[in-house]
Coordinates of N, CA and C in Angstrom, one line a residue:
M1 N -1.1 -3.0 6.9 CA -0.3 -2.9 5.7 C -1.1 -2.2 4.7
L2 N -0.5 -1.1 4.0 CA -1.2 -0.4 3.0 C -0.9 -1.2 1.7
V3 N -1.8 -1.1 0.7 CA -1.7 -1.6 -0.5 C -1.9 -0.6 -1.7
D4 N -1.0 -0.4 -2.6 CA -1.1 0.3 -3.8 C -1.1 -0.7 -5.0
S5 N -2.2 -1.0 -5.4 CA -2.4 -2.2 -6.4 C -2.0 -1.7 -7.8
H6 N -1.6 -0.4 -8.0 CA -1.4 0.0 -9.3 C -0.5 1.3 -9.3
A7 N 0.8 1.3 -9.7 CA 1.7 2.5 -9.6 C 2.6 2.4 -10.7
H8 N 3.4 3.5 -11.0 CA 4.3 3.6 -12.0 C 5.6 4.3 -11.4
I9 N 6.2 3.4 -10.5 CA 7.3 4.1 -9.8 C 8.6 4.0 -10.6
D10 N 8.6 3.3 -11.9 CA 9.7 3.4 -12.8 C 9.8 4.5 -13.5
V11 N 8.9 5.5 -13.5 CA 8.9 6.7 -14.4 C 9.9 7.7 -13.9
G12 N 10.3 8.6 -14.7 CA 11.3 9.6 -14.4 C 10.9 10.6 -13.2
D13 N 9.6 10.7 -12.9 CA 9.2 11.5 -11.9 C 9.7 11.1 -10.5
F14 N 10.2 9.8 -10.4 CA 10.7 9.4 -9.2 C 12.2 9.1 -9.1
D15 N 12.9 9.6 -10.1 CA 14.3 9.3 -10.2 C 15.1 9.9 -9.1
A16 N 14.6 11.1 -8.7 CA 15.4 11.8 -7.7 C 15.2 11.3 -6.3
D17 N 14.1 10.7 -6.0 CA 13.8 10.3 -4.6 C 13.2 8.9 -4.4
R18 N 13.4 8.1 -5.4 CA 12.7 6.7 -5.6 C 12.8 5.9 -4.2
D19 N 14.0 5.9 -3.7 CA 14.3 5.1 -2.4 C 13.4 5.5 -1.3
F20 N 13.3 6.9 -1.2 CA 12.5 7.4 -0.1 C 11.0 7.1 -0.4
I21 N 10.5 7.3 -1.5 CA 9.2 7.1 -1.8 C 8.8 5.7 -1.7
V22 N 9.4 4.7 -2.0 CA 9.2 3.4 -1.9 C 9.2 2.9 -0.5
N23 N 10.0 3.5 0.4 CA 10.0 3.1 1.8 C 9.5 4.1 2.8
E24 N 8.6 5.0 2.2 CA 8.0 6.1 3.1 C 7.1 5.5 4.1
C25 N 6.4 4.5 3.8 CA 5.5 3.8 4.7 C 5.5 2.3 4.5
E26 N 4.8 1.6 5.4 CA 4.6 0.1 5.2 C 3.6 -0.1 4.2
I27 N 4.0 -0.5 3.0 CA 3.2 -0.6 1.9 C 3.6 -1.7 0.9
L28 N 2.7 -2.4 0.3 CA 3.0 -3.2 -0.8 C 2.6 -2.5 -2.2
I29 N 3.5 -2.4 -3.1 CA 3.3 -1.6 -4.3 C 3.4 -2.5 -5.5
V30 N 2.3 -2.6 -6.3 CA 2.2 -3.3 -7.5 C 2.7 -2.2 -8.7
N31 N 3.8 -2.5 -9.2 CA 4.3 -1.6 -10.3 C 3.9 -2.2 -11.7
A32 N 3.2 -1.3 -12.4 CA 2.6 -1.9 -13.6 C 3.4 -1.4 -14.9
G33 N 3.9 -2.4 -15.6 CA 4.5 -2.0 -16.9 C 3.5 -1.7 -18.0
V34 N 4.0 -0.8 -18.8 CA 3.0 -0.4 -19.9 C 3.6 -0.7 -21.4
D35 N 4.9 -0.9 -21.4 CA 5.6 -1.1 -22.7 C 6.8 -2.0 -22.4
L36 N 7.6 -2.3 -23.4 CA 8.8 -3.3 -23.2 C 9.8 -2.5 -22.2
Q37 N 10.0 -1.3 -22.4 CA 11.1 -0.6 -21.5 C 10.6 -0.7 -20.0
S38 N 9.4 -0.2 -19.9 CA 8.8 -0.1 -18.5 C 8.7 -1.5 -17.8
N39 N 8.4 -2.5 -18.7 CA 8.3 -3.8 -18.1 C 9.7 -4.3 -17.6
L40 N 10.7 -4.1 -18.3 CA 12.1 -4.4 -18.0 C 12.5 -3.6 -16.7
K41 N 12.1 -2.4 -16.7 CA 12.4 -1.5 -15.5 C 11.7 -2.0 -14.3
T42 N 10.4 -2.4 -14.5 CA 9.6 -3.0 -13.4 C 10.2 -4.2 -12.7
L43 N 10.6 -5.2 -13.6 CA 11.3 -6.4 -13.1 C 12.5 -6.0 -12.3
K44 N 13.3 -5.0 -12.7 CA 14.5 -4.6 -12.1 C 14.2 -4.0 -10.8
L45 N 13.1 -3.2 -10.6 CA 12.7 -2.6 -9.4 C 12.3 -3.7 -8.4
A46 N 11.6 -4.7 -8.8 CA 11.1 -5.7 -8.0 C 12.3 -6.5 -7.3
R47 N 13.4 -6.6 -8.1 CA 14.6 -7.3 -7.6 C 15.3 -6.4 -6.5
K48 N 15.2 -5.1 -6.7 CA 15.8 -4.2 -5.8 C 14.9 -3.9 -4.5
Y49 N 13.6 -3.8 -4.6 CA 12.9 -3.5 -3.5 C 11.9 -4.6 -3.1
N50 N 11.9 -5.1 -1.9 CA 11.1 -6.2 -1.4 C 9.6 -6.0 -1.5
N51 N 9.2 -4.7 -1.3 CA 7.8 -4.3 -1.2 C 7.2 -4.1 -2.6
I52 N 8.0 -4.1 -3.6 CA 7.5 -3.9 -4.9 C 7.2 -5.3 -5.7
I53 N 5.9 -5.4 -6.1 CA 5.5 -6.6 -6.8 C 5.4 -6.3 -8.3
P54 N 6.1 -6.9 -9.2 CA 6.1 -6.5 -10.6 C 4.7 -7.1 -11.3
A55 N 4.3 -6.3 -12.2 CA 3.2 -6.5 -13.0 C 3.5 -6.2 -14.4
I56 N 3.3 -7.2 -15.4 CA 3.8 -7.1 -16.7 C 2.6 -6.9 -17.7
G57 N 2.8 -6.0 -18.7 CA 1.6 -5.9 -19.7 C 2.0 -5.0 -20.9
F58 N 0.8 -4.5 -21.4 CA 1.1 -3.7 -22.6 C -0.2 -2.7 -22.7
H59 N 0.2 -1.5 -22.4 CA -0.9 -0.4 -22.3 C -1.6 -0.3 -23.7
P60 N -3.0 -0.3 -23.7 CA -3.7 -0.2 -24.9 C -3.5 1.1 -25.7
E61 N -3.1 2.1 -25.2 CA -2.8 3.3 -25.9 C -1.6 3.2 -26.9
F62 N -0.8 2.3 -26.6 CA 0.4 2.0 -27.4 C 0.2 1.1 -28.7
V63 N -1.1 0.7 -28.8 CA -1.4 0.0 -30.1 C -1.1 0.6 -31.3
K64 N -1.0 1.9 -31.2 CA -0.7 2.8 -32.4 C 0.7 2.8 -32.8
D65 N 1.6 2.9 -31.9 CA 3.0 3.1 -32.2 C 3.9 2.3 -31.6
K66 N 3.5 1.2 -30.8 CA 4.5 0.3 -30.2 C 4.0 -1.1 -30.3
I67 N 3.2 -1.4 -31.3 CA 2.6 -2.8 -31.4 C 3.7 -3.7 -31.7
N68 N 4.7 -3.4 -32.2 CA 5.9 -4.4 -32.5 C 6.5 -4.8 -31.2
E69 N 6.1 -4.3 -30.0 CA 6.7 -4.7 -28.7 C 5.7 -5.8 -28.1
V70 N 4.6 -6.0 -28.6 CA 3.6 -6.8 -27.9 C 4.2 -8.3 -27.6
D71 N 4.7 -8.9 -28.6 CA 5.3 -10.2 -28.4 C 6.3 -10.3 -27.3
K72 N 7.2 -9.4 -27.2 CA 8.2 -9.3 -26.2 C 7.6 -9.2 -24.8
C73 N 6.5 -8.3 -24.8 CA 5.9 -8.1 -23.5 C 5.1 -9.3 -23.1
V74 N 4.6 -10.0 -24.0 CA 3.9 -11.4 -23.6 C 4.9 -12.3 -23.0
E75 N 6.1 -12.3 -23.6 CA 7.1 -13.3 -23.2 C 7.5 -13.0 -21.7
L76 N 7.5 -11.6 -21.4 CA 7.9 -11.3 -20.1 C 7.0 -11.5 -19.0
T77 N 5.8 -11.8 -19.4 CA 4.8 -12.2 -18.3 C 5.2 -13.4 -17.5
R78 N 6.1 -14.3 -18.0 CA 6.5 -15.4 -17.3 C 7.4 -15.0 -16.0
Y79 N 7.8 -13.8 -16.0 CA 8.7 -13.3 -14.9 C 7.9 -12.6 -13.8
A80 N 6.6 -12.5 -13.9 CA 5.7 -11.8 -13.0 C 4.5 -12.7 -12.7
N81 N 3.9 -12.4 -11.5 CA 2.7 -13.1 -11.1 C 1.5 -12.3 -11.2
I82 N 1.7 -11.1 -11.7 CA 0.4 -10.3 -12.1 C 0.6 -9.7 -13.5
I83 N -0.5 -9.6 -14.2 CA -0.5 -9.0 -15.6 C -1.1 -7.7 -15.4
S84 N -0.5 -6.7 -16.0 CA -0.8 -5.3 -16.0 C 0.1 -4.4 -16.7
E85 N -0.1 -3.4 -17.4 CA -1.4 -2.7 -17.6 C -1.8 -3.1 -19.0
V86 N -3.0 -3.8 -19.0 CA -3.6 -4.2 -20.2 C -5.1 -3.8 -20.2
G87 N -5.7 -3.7 -21.4 CA -7.1 -3.4 -21.4 C -7.5 -2.8 -22.7
L88 N -8.5 -1.9 -22.6 CA -9.0 -1.2 -23.8 C -9.2 0.2 -23.5
D89 N -8.7 1.1 -24.5 CA -8.8 2.5 -24.3 C -9.3 3.1 -25.7
Y90 N -10.6 3.4 -25.5 CA -11.3 4.1 -26.7 C -11.3 5.5 -26.5
F91 N -10.8 6.1 -25.5 CA -10.7 7.5 -25.3 C -9.7 8.2 -26.2
W92 N -8.5 7.5 -26.2 CA -7.4 8.1 -27.0 C -7.4 7.5 -28.4
I93 N -7.8 6.1 -28.4 CA -7.8 5.4 -29.6 C -9.2 5.3 -30.3
K94 N -9.4 6.0 -31.4 CA -10.6 6.1 -32.0 C -10.9 5.2 -33.2
E95 N -9.8 4.8 -33.9 CA -10.0 4.0 -35.0 C -10.5 2.6 -34.9
N96 N -11.5 2.2 -35.6 CA -12.1 1.0 -35.3 C -11.1 -0.2 -35.5
E97 N -10.1 -0.1 -36.5 CA -9.3 -1.1 -36.7 C -8.2 -1.3 -35.5
L98 N -7.8 -0.1 -34.9 CA -7.0 -0.2 -33.7 C -7.7 -0.7 -32.6
K99 N -9.0 -0.4 -32.4 CA -9.9 -1.1 -31.3 C -9.8 -2.5 -31.4
R100 N -10.1 -3.0 -32.6 CA -10.1 -4.4 -32.7 C -8.7 -5.1 -32.5
K101 N -7.7 -4.3 -32.8 CA -6.3 -4.8 -32.4 C -6.2 -4.8 -30.8
Q102 N -6.7 -3.8 -30.2 CA -6.7 -3.8 -28.7 C -7.3 -5.0 -28.2
I103 N -8.5 -5.3 -28.7 CA -9.2 -6.5 -28.2 C -8.4 -7.8 -28.4
E104 N -7.8 -7.9 -29.5 CA -7.0 -9.1 -29.8 C -5.8 -9.2 -28.9
I105 N -5.1 -8.1 -28.5 CA -4.0 -8.1 -27.7 C -4.5 -8.5 -26.2
L106 N -5.6 -7.8 -25.8 CA -6.1 -8.1 -24.6 C -6.5 -9.6 -24.3
E107 N -7.0 -10.2 -25.4 CA -7.4 -11.6 -25.3 C -6.1 -12.5 -25.1
R108 N -5.0 -12.1 -25.8 CA -3.9 -12.9 -25.6 C -3.4 -12.9 -24.1
F109 N -3.4 -11.7 -23.5 CA -3.1 -11.6 -22.0 C -4.0 -12.4 -21.2
L110 N -5.3 -12.3 -21.5 CA -6.4 -13.0 -20.7 C -6.2 -14.5 -20.8
Q111 N -5.7 -15.0 -22.0 CA -5.5 -16.4 -22.2 C -4.4 -16.9 -21.3
I112 N -3.3 -16.0 -21.2 CA -2.2 -16.3 -20.3 C -2.6 -16.4 -18.9
A113 N -3.5 -15.4 -18.5 CA -3.9 -15.3 -17.1 C -4.7 -16.5 -16.8
E114 N -5.6 -17.0 -17.7 CA -6.4 -18.1 -17.4 C -5.6 -19.5 -17.3
I115 N -4.6 -19.5 -18.2 CA -3.8 -20.8 -18.2 C -2.9 -20.8 -17.0
E116 N -2.3 -19.7 -16.6 CA -1.3 -19.6 -15.6 C -1.9 -19.1 -14.3
E117 N -3.2 -18.9 -14.3 CA -3.9 -18.5 -13.0 C -3.2 -17.2 -12.4
K118 N -3.0 -16.3 -13.3 CA -2.5 -15.0 -12.8 C -3.6 -13.9 -12.8
P119 N -3.7 -13.0 -11.8 CA -4.6 -12.1 -11.7 C -4.3 -10.9 -12.8
V120 N -5.3 -10.3 -13.3 CA -5.1 -9.2 -14.3 C -5.6 -7.9 -13.9
I121 N -4.8 -6.8 -14.0 CA -5.3 -5.5 -13.7 C -5.6 -4.8 -15.0
I122 N -6.9 -4.2 -15.2 CA -7.4 -3.9 -16.3 C -7.5 -2.3 -16.5
H123 N -7.1 -1.8 -17.5 CA -7.2 -0.4 -17.9 C -8.4 -0.3 -18.8
I124 N -9.4 0.5 -18.5 CA -10.6 0.7 -19.3 C -11.0 2.1 -19.4
R125 N -11.0 2.6 -20.6 CA -11.5 4.0 -20.8 C -12.4 4.0 -22.1
G126 N -13.7 3.9 -21.9 CA -14.6 3.9 -23.0 C -14.8 2.5 -23.6
G127 N -14.2 1.6 -23.2 CA -14.4 0.1 -23.7 C -15.0 -0.9 -22.8
M128 N -15.7 -0.3 -21.8 CA -16.2 -1.2 -20.8 C -17.2 -2.3 -21.3
K129 N -18.1 -1.9 -22.2 CA -19.1 -2.8 -22.8 C -18.4 -4.0 -23.5
D130 N -17.3 -3.7 -24.3 CA -16.7 -4.7 -25.0 C -15.8 -5.7 -24.0
F131 N -15.3 -5.0 -23.0 CA -14.5 -5.8 -22.0 C -15.4 -6.8 -21.2
L132 N -16.7 -6.2 -20.8 CA -17.5 -7.0 -20.0 C -18.1 -8.3 -20.9
E133 N -18.1 -8.0 -22.1 CA -18.5 -9.2 -23.0 C -17.3 -10.2 -23.2
M134 N -16.1 -9.7 -23.2 CA -15.0 -10.5 -23.4 C -14.8 -11.4 -22.1
I135 N -14.9 -10.7 -21.0 CA -14.5 -11.4 -19.8 C -15.3 -12.6 -19.4
T136 N -16.6 -12.6 -20.0 CA -17.4 -13.8 -19.7 C -16.9 -15.1 -20.3
S137 N -15.9 -15.0 -21.3 CA -15.3 -16.1 -21.8 C -14.1 -16.5 -21.0
F138 N -13.7 -15.7 -20.0 CA -12.7 -16.1 -19.1 C -13.1 -16.1 -17.6
R139 N -14.0 -16.9 -17.2 CA -14.6 -16.7 -16.0 C -13.7 -17.2 -14.8
K140 N -12.6 -17.9 -15.2 CA -11.7 -18.4 -14.1 C -10.5 -17.2 -13.8
V141 N -10.6 -16.1 -14.7 CA -9.6 -15.1 -14.5 C -10.0 -14.1 -13.3
K142 N -9.2 -13.9 -12.4 CA -9.4 -12.9 -11.4 C -8.9 -11.6 -12.0
F143 N -9.8 -10.6 -11.9 CA -9.4 -9.2 -12.5 C -9.8 -8.1 -11.5
I144 N -9.1 -7.0 -11.9 CA -9.3 -5.7 -11.0 C -9.6 -4.6 -12.1
I145 N -10.6 -3.8 -12.0 CA -10.6 -2.6 -12.8 C -9.8 -1.4 -12.3
H146 N -8.7 -1.2 -12.8 CA -7.8 -0.1 -12.3 C -8.5 1.3 -12.5
S147 N -8.4 2.0 -11.4 CA -8.9 3.4 -11.4 C -10.3 3.5 -11.9
F148 N -11.2 2.8 -11.4 CA -12.5 2.6 -11.9 C -13.2 4.0 -11.9
E149 N -13.9 4.2 -13.1 CA -14.5 5.5 -13.3 C -15.9 5.4 -13.8
G150 N -16.6 4.2 -13.7 CA -17.9 3.9 -14.2 C -19.0 4.2 -13.3
S151 N -20.2 3.7 -13.6 CA -21.3 3.9 -12.8 C -21.5 2.9 -11.7
I152 N -22.5 3.0 -10.8 CA -22.8 2.0 -9.8 C -23.3 0.8 -10.6
K153 N -24.1 0.9 -11.5 CA -24.5 -0.2 -12.4 C -23.4 -1.0 -13.0
I154 N -22.5 -0.4 -13.5 CA -21.3 -1.1 -14.1 C -20.5 -1.6 -13.0
A155 N -20.3 -1.0 -11.8 CA -19.6 -1.6 -10.8 C -20.2 -2.8 -10.2
D156 N -21.5 -2.9 -10.2 CA -22.2 -4.1 -9.7 C -22.1 -5.2 -10.9
K157 N -22.0 -4.9 -12.1 CA -21.8 -5.9 -13.1 C -20.4 -6.4 -13.0
V158 N -19.5 -5.7 -12.8 CA -17.9 -6.1 -12.6 C -17.9 -7.0 -11.5
I159 N -18.5 -6.7 -10.3 CA -18.5 -7.6 -9.2 C -19.3 -8.8 -9.5
E160 N -20.4 -8.8 -10.2 CA -21.1 -10.0 -10.4 C -20.2 -11.0 -11.3
L161 N -19.3 -10.4 -12.2 CA -18.5 -11.3 -12.9 C -17.1 -11.7 -12.3
G162 N -17.1 -11.3 -11.0 CA -15.8 -11.8 -10.1 C -14.8 -10.7 -10.1
G163 N -15.1 -9.5 -10.5 CA -14.0 -8.5 -10.5 C -13.9 -7.6 -9.2
L164 N -12.8 -6.9 -9.1 CA -12.7 -6.0 -8.0 C -12.6 -4.6 -8.6
I165 N -13.0 -3.6 -7.7 CA -13.0 -2.2 -8.0 C -11.7 -1.5 -7.4
S166 N -10.9 -0.8 -8.1 CA -9.7 -0.3 -7.5 C -9.8 1.3 -7.4
I167 N -9.6 1.8 -6.3 CA -9.9 3.2 -6.0 C -8.6 4.1 -5.8
P168 N -8.4 5.1 -6.6 CA -7.2 6.0 -6.4 C -7.6 7.2 -5.4
P169 N -6.5 7.9 -4.9 CA -6.8 9.0 -4.0 C -7.6 10.1 -4.6
I170 N -7.7 10.2 -5.9 CA -8.6 11.2 -6.6 C -10.0 11.2 -6.0
I171 N -10.4 10.0 -5.4 CA -11.7 9.9 -4.9 C -12.1 11.1 -3.9
V172 N -11.1 11.7 -3.3 CA -11.3 12.8 -2.3 C -12.0 14.0 -3.0
R173 N -11.9 14.1 -4.4 CA -12.5 15.2 -5.0 C -13.3 14.7 -6.2
D174 N -13.7 13.5 -6.2 CA -14.5 12.9 -7.3 C -15.8 12.3 -6.8
K175 N -16.9 13.1 -6.8 CA -18.2 12.6 -6.4 C -18.7 11.5 -6.9
D176 N -18.5 11.2 -8.3 CA -19.0 9.9 -8.9 C -18.3 8.8 -8.3
R177 N -17.0 8.7 -8.0 CA -16.4 7.6 -7.4 C -16.9 7.4 -5.9
Q178 N -17.1 8.6 -5.3 CA -17.6 8.4 -3.9 C -19.0 7.8 -3.9
R179 N -19.9 8.0 -4.9 CA -21.2 7.4 -4.9 C -21.0 5.9 -5.2
V180 N -20.1 5.5 -6.0 CA -19.9 4.1 -6.2 C -19.4 3.4 -5.0
V181 N -18.5 3.9 -4.3 CA -17.8 3.3 -3.2 C -18.8 3.2 -2.1
K182 N -19.6 4.2 -2.0 CA -20.7 4.1 -0.9 C -21.7 2.9 -1.1
E183 N -21.9 2.5 -2.3 CA -22.9 1.6 -2.6 C -22.3 0.1 -2.7
I184 N -21.1 -0.1 -3.2 CA -20.6 -1.4 -3.3 C -20.0 -2.0 -2.0
P185 N -19.9 -3.3 -1.9 CA -19.5 -3.9 -0.7 C -17.8 -3.7 -0.6
L186 N -17.4 -3.6 0.6 CA -16.0 -3.4 0.8 C -15.2 -4.6 0.5
D187 N -15.8 -5.8 0.4 CA -15.1 -7.0 0.0 C -14.5 -6.9 -1.4
F188 N -15.0 -6.0 -2.2 CA -14.6 -5.9 -3.7 C -13.8 -4.6 -3.9
I189 N -13.3 -4.1 -3.0 CA -12.6 -2.8 -3.2 C -11.0 -2.9 -2.9
L190 N -10.2 -2.4 -3.8 CA -8.8 -2.2 -3.6 C -8.4 -0.8 -3.6
T191 N -7.3 -0.5 -3.1 CA -6.7 0.9 -3.2 C -5.5 0.9 -4.2
E192 N -5.3 2.0 -4.8 CA -4.2 2.2 -5.7 C -3.9 3.8 -5.8
T193 N -2.8 3.9 -6.5 CA -2.5 5.4 -6.7 C -2.3 5.8 -8.2
D194 N -1.9 4.9 -9.0 CA -1.6 5.2 -10.4 C -0.4 6.2 -10.4
S195 N 0.3 6.3 -9.4 CA 1.5 7.2 -9.2 C 2.3 7.3 -10.6
P196 N 2.6 8.4 -11.0 CA 2.5 9.8 -10.4 C 1.2 10.5 -10.7
F197 N 0.2 9.8 -11.2 CA -1.0 10.5 -11.5 C -2.2 10.3 -10.5
M198 N -3.3 10.9 -10.7 CA -4.5 10.6 -9.9 C -4.4 10.9 -8.4
G199 N -3.6 12.0 -8.1 CA -3.4 12.4 -6.7 C -4.6 13.0 -6.1
P200 N -4.6 13.2 -4.8 CA -5.6 13.9 -4.1 C -5.7 15.3 -4.4
E201 N -4.7 15.9 -4.8 CA -4.7 17.3 -5.2 C -4.4 17.5 -6.8
K202 N -5.1 18.4 -7.3 CA -4.8 18.7 -8.8 C -3.4 19.1 -9.1
M203 N -2.8 18.5 -10.1 CA -1.4 18.9 -10.6 C -0.3 18.5 -9.6
S204 N -0.6 17.6 -8.7 CA 0.4 17.2 -7.7 C 0.9 15.8 -8.1
R205 N 2.2 15.6 -7.8 CA 2.7 14.2 -8.1 C 2.2 13.3 -7.0
N206 N 1.5 12.2 -7.5 CA 1.0 11.2 -6.6 C 2.1 10.3 -6.2
K207 N 1.9 9.6 -5.1 CA 2.9 8.6 -4.6 C 2.3 7.4 -3.9
P208 N 2.8 6.3 -3.8 CA 2.1 5.2 -3.2 C 1.5 5.4 -1.7
C209 N 2.2 6.1 -0.9 CA 1.7 6.2 0.4 C 0.4 7.1 0.5
N210 N 0.1 7.7 -0.6 CA -1.2 8.5 -0.7 C -2.4 7.7 -0.7
V211 N -2.3 6.3 -0.8 CA -3.5 5.4 -0.6 C -4.2 5.8 0.7
K212 N -3.4 6.3 1.6 CA -4.0 6.6 2.9 C -5.2 7.6 2.7
F213 N -5.1 8.5 1.7 CA -6.1 9.5 1.5 C -7.5 8.7 0.9
A214 N -7.3 7.7 0.1 CA -8.4 6.9 -0.4 C -9.0 6.1 0.7
I215 N -8.1 5.5 1.6 CA -8.6 4.8 2.7 C -9.5 5.7 3.6
K216 N -8.9 6.9 3.9 CA -9.7 7.8 4.9 C -11.1 8.1 4.1
Q217 N -11.1 8.4 2.8 CA -12.4 8.6 2.1 C -13.4 7.4 2.1
I218 N -12.9 6.3 1.9 CA -13.6 5.1 2.0 C -14.2 4.9 3.4
S219 N -13.3 5.1 4.4 CA -13.7 5.0 5.8 C -15.0 5.9 6.1
Q220 N -14.9 7.1 5.6 CA -16.0 8.0 5.9 C -17.3 7.6 5.1
L221 N -17.2 7.2 4.0 CA -18.3 6.8 3.1 C -18.9 5.6 3.7
K222 N -18.1 4.6 4.2 CA -18.6 3.3 4.7 C -18.9 3.4 6.2
R223 N -18.6 4.4 6.8 CA -18.7 4.6 8.2 C -18.0 3.4 9.1
V224 N -16.8 3.1 8.6 CA -16.0 2.1 9.2 C -14.7 2.7 9.6
E225 N -14.2 2.2 10.6 CA -12.7 2.8 11.0 C -11.7 2.6 10.0
E226 N -10.9 3.6 9.9 CA -9.7 3.6 8.9 C -9.0 2.2 8.9
D227 N -8.6 1.9 10.2 CA -7.7 0.7 10.3 C -8.4 -0.6 9.8
E228 N -9.8 -0.6 10.0 CA -10.5 -1.7 9.5 C -10.5 -1.7 7.9
V229 N -10.7 -0.6 7.3 CA -10.7 -0.4 6.0 C -9.3 -1.0 5.4
E230 N -8.3 -0.5 6.0 CA -6.9 -0.8 5.6 C -6.7 -2.4 5.7
E231 N -7.1 -2.9 6.7 CA -7.0 -4.4 7.0 C -7.9 -5.2 6.0
K232 N -9.0 -4.7 5.7 CA -9.9 -5.5 4.8 C -9.3 -5.4 3.3
I233 N -8.8 -4.2 2.9 CA -8.3 -4.1 1.5 C -7.0 -5.0 1.5
Y234 N -6.2 -5.0 2.5 CA -5.0 -5.8 2.5 C -5.4 -7.3 2.3
K235 N -6.4 -7.7 3.0 CA -7.0 -9.2 2.8 C -7.6 -9.4 1.5
N236 N -8.3 -8.4 0.9 CA -8.8 -8.5 -0.5 C -7.6 -8.7 -1.4
F237 N -6.5 -7.9 -1.3 CA -5.4 -8.1 -2.1 C -4.6 -9.5 -2.0
L238 N -4.5 -9.8 -0.7 CA -3.9 -11.2 -0.5 C -4.7 -12.4 -1.1
A239 N -6.1 -12.2 -1.0 CA -6.9 -13.2 -1.6 C -6.8 -13.3 -3.1
L240 N -6.3 -12.2 -3.6 CA -6.2 -12.0 -5.1 C -4.9 -12.7 -5.6
V241 N -3.8 -12.5 -4.8 CA -2.5 -12.8 -5.3 C -1.7 -13.8 -4.4
S242 N -2.2 -14.1 -3.3 CA -1.3 -15.0 -2.3 C -1.0 -16.2 -2.9
S243 N -1.8 -17.0 -3.6 CA -1.5 -18.3 -4.1 C -0.3 -18.1 -5.2
R244 N -0.4 -17.0 -6.0 CA 0.7 -16.9 -6.9 C 2.0 -16.5 -6.3
L245 N 2.0 -15.7 -5.2 CA 3.2 -15.3 -4.4 C 3.8 -16.3 -3.6
T246 N 3.0 -17.4 -3.2 CA 3.6 -18.4 -2.3 C 4.1 -19.5 -3.2
T247 N 3.6 -19.6 -4.4 CA 4.0 -20.9 -5.2 C 5.0 -20.5 -6.4
S248 N 5.4 -19.2 -6.5 CA 6.3 -18.9 -7.5 C 7.7 -19.4 -7.3

């Protein structure tokens, strides 16, 4: 069973062929909400497709123009067993006041995750130092760094704190991610696509079944058979979410 631990199948890029894309291969797809509208679409998709798992959150980029949606997004987490897409983005958001607001919002979601024992998928661009300091206060929270783009040292720190590293198909053309994957244990790796972004080819629409490209690259780097990598990642994912899926 393939696992796409982070996708955006609700977006318009998939309006023409969503049924085919979702059912193209045997795969579990975590669809990540980013704002109020996409959270509602995500919950609707999960009701329609058995292999879509909803994840509810608020993308840190929207702290500038959609902050009025935060409360509603927080309320919607009750309808999902995974929280995403939340985090810190200092790449697009430069103002210190808005960075502080991102931290406040992320803390709200982490508090929910801790109380309700829900895993959290984290978006980090430029805010890794602040996140790693924050997460030490939420040691019971299971978390995944979505589309990890940091160093081996940072990856080791994430793992030390109990986190997992999620790898998209772009790894086939990203030497930095290849170096990280080669060094960290397979026990702490997940696959994702971030569909329709982060594809194996530049400027191409990514899709969930493209996790097979990430698996192939991981297999080569680890010198492990592809089916073994696929099985291990599936087990990593189940260990992360199975208690939530079976008790909901």
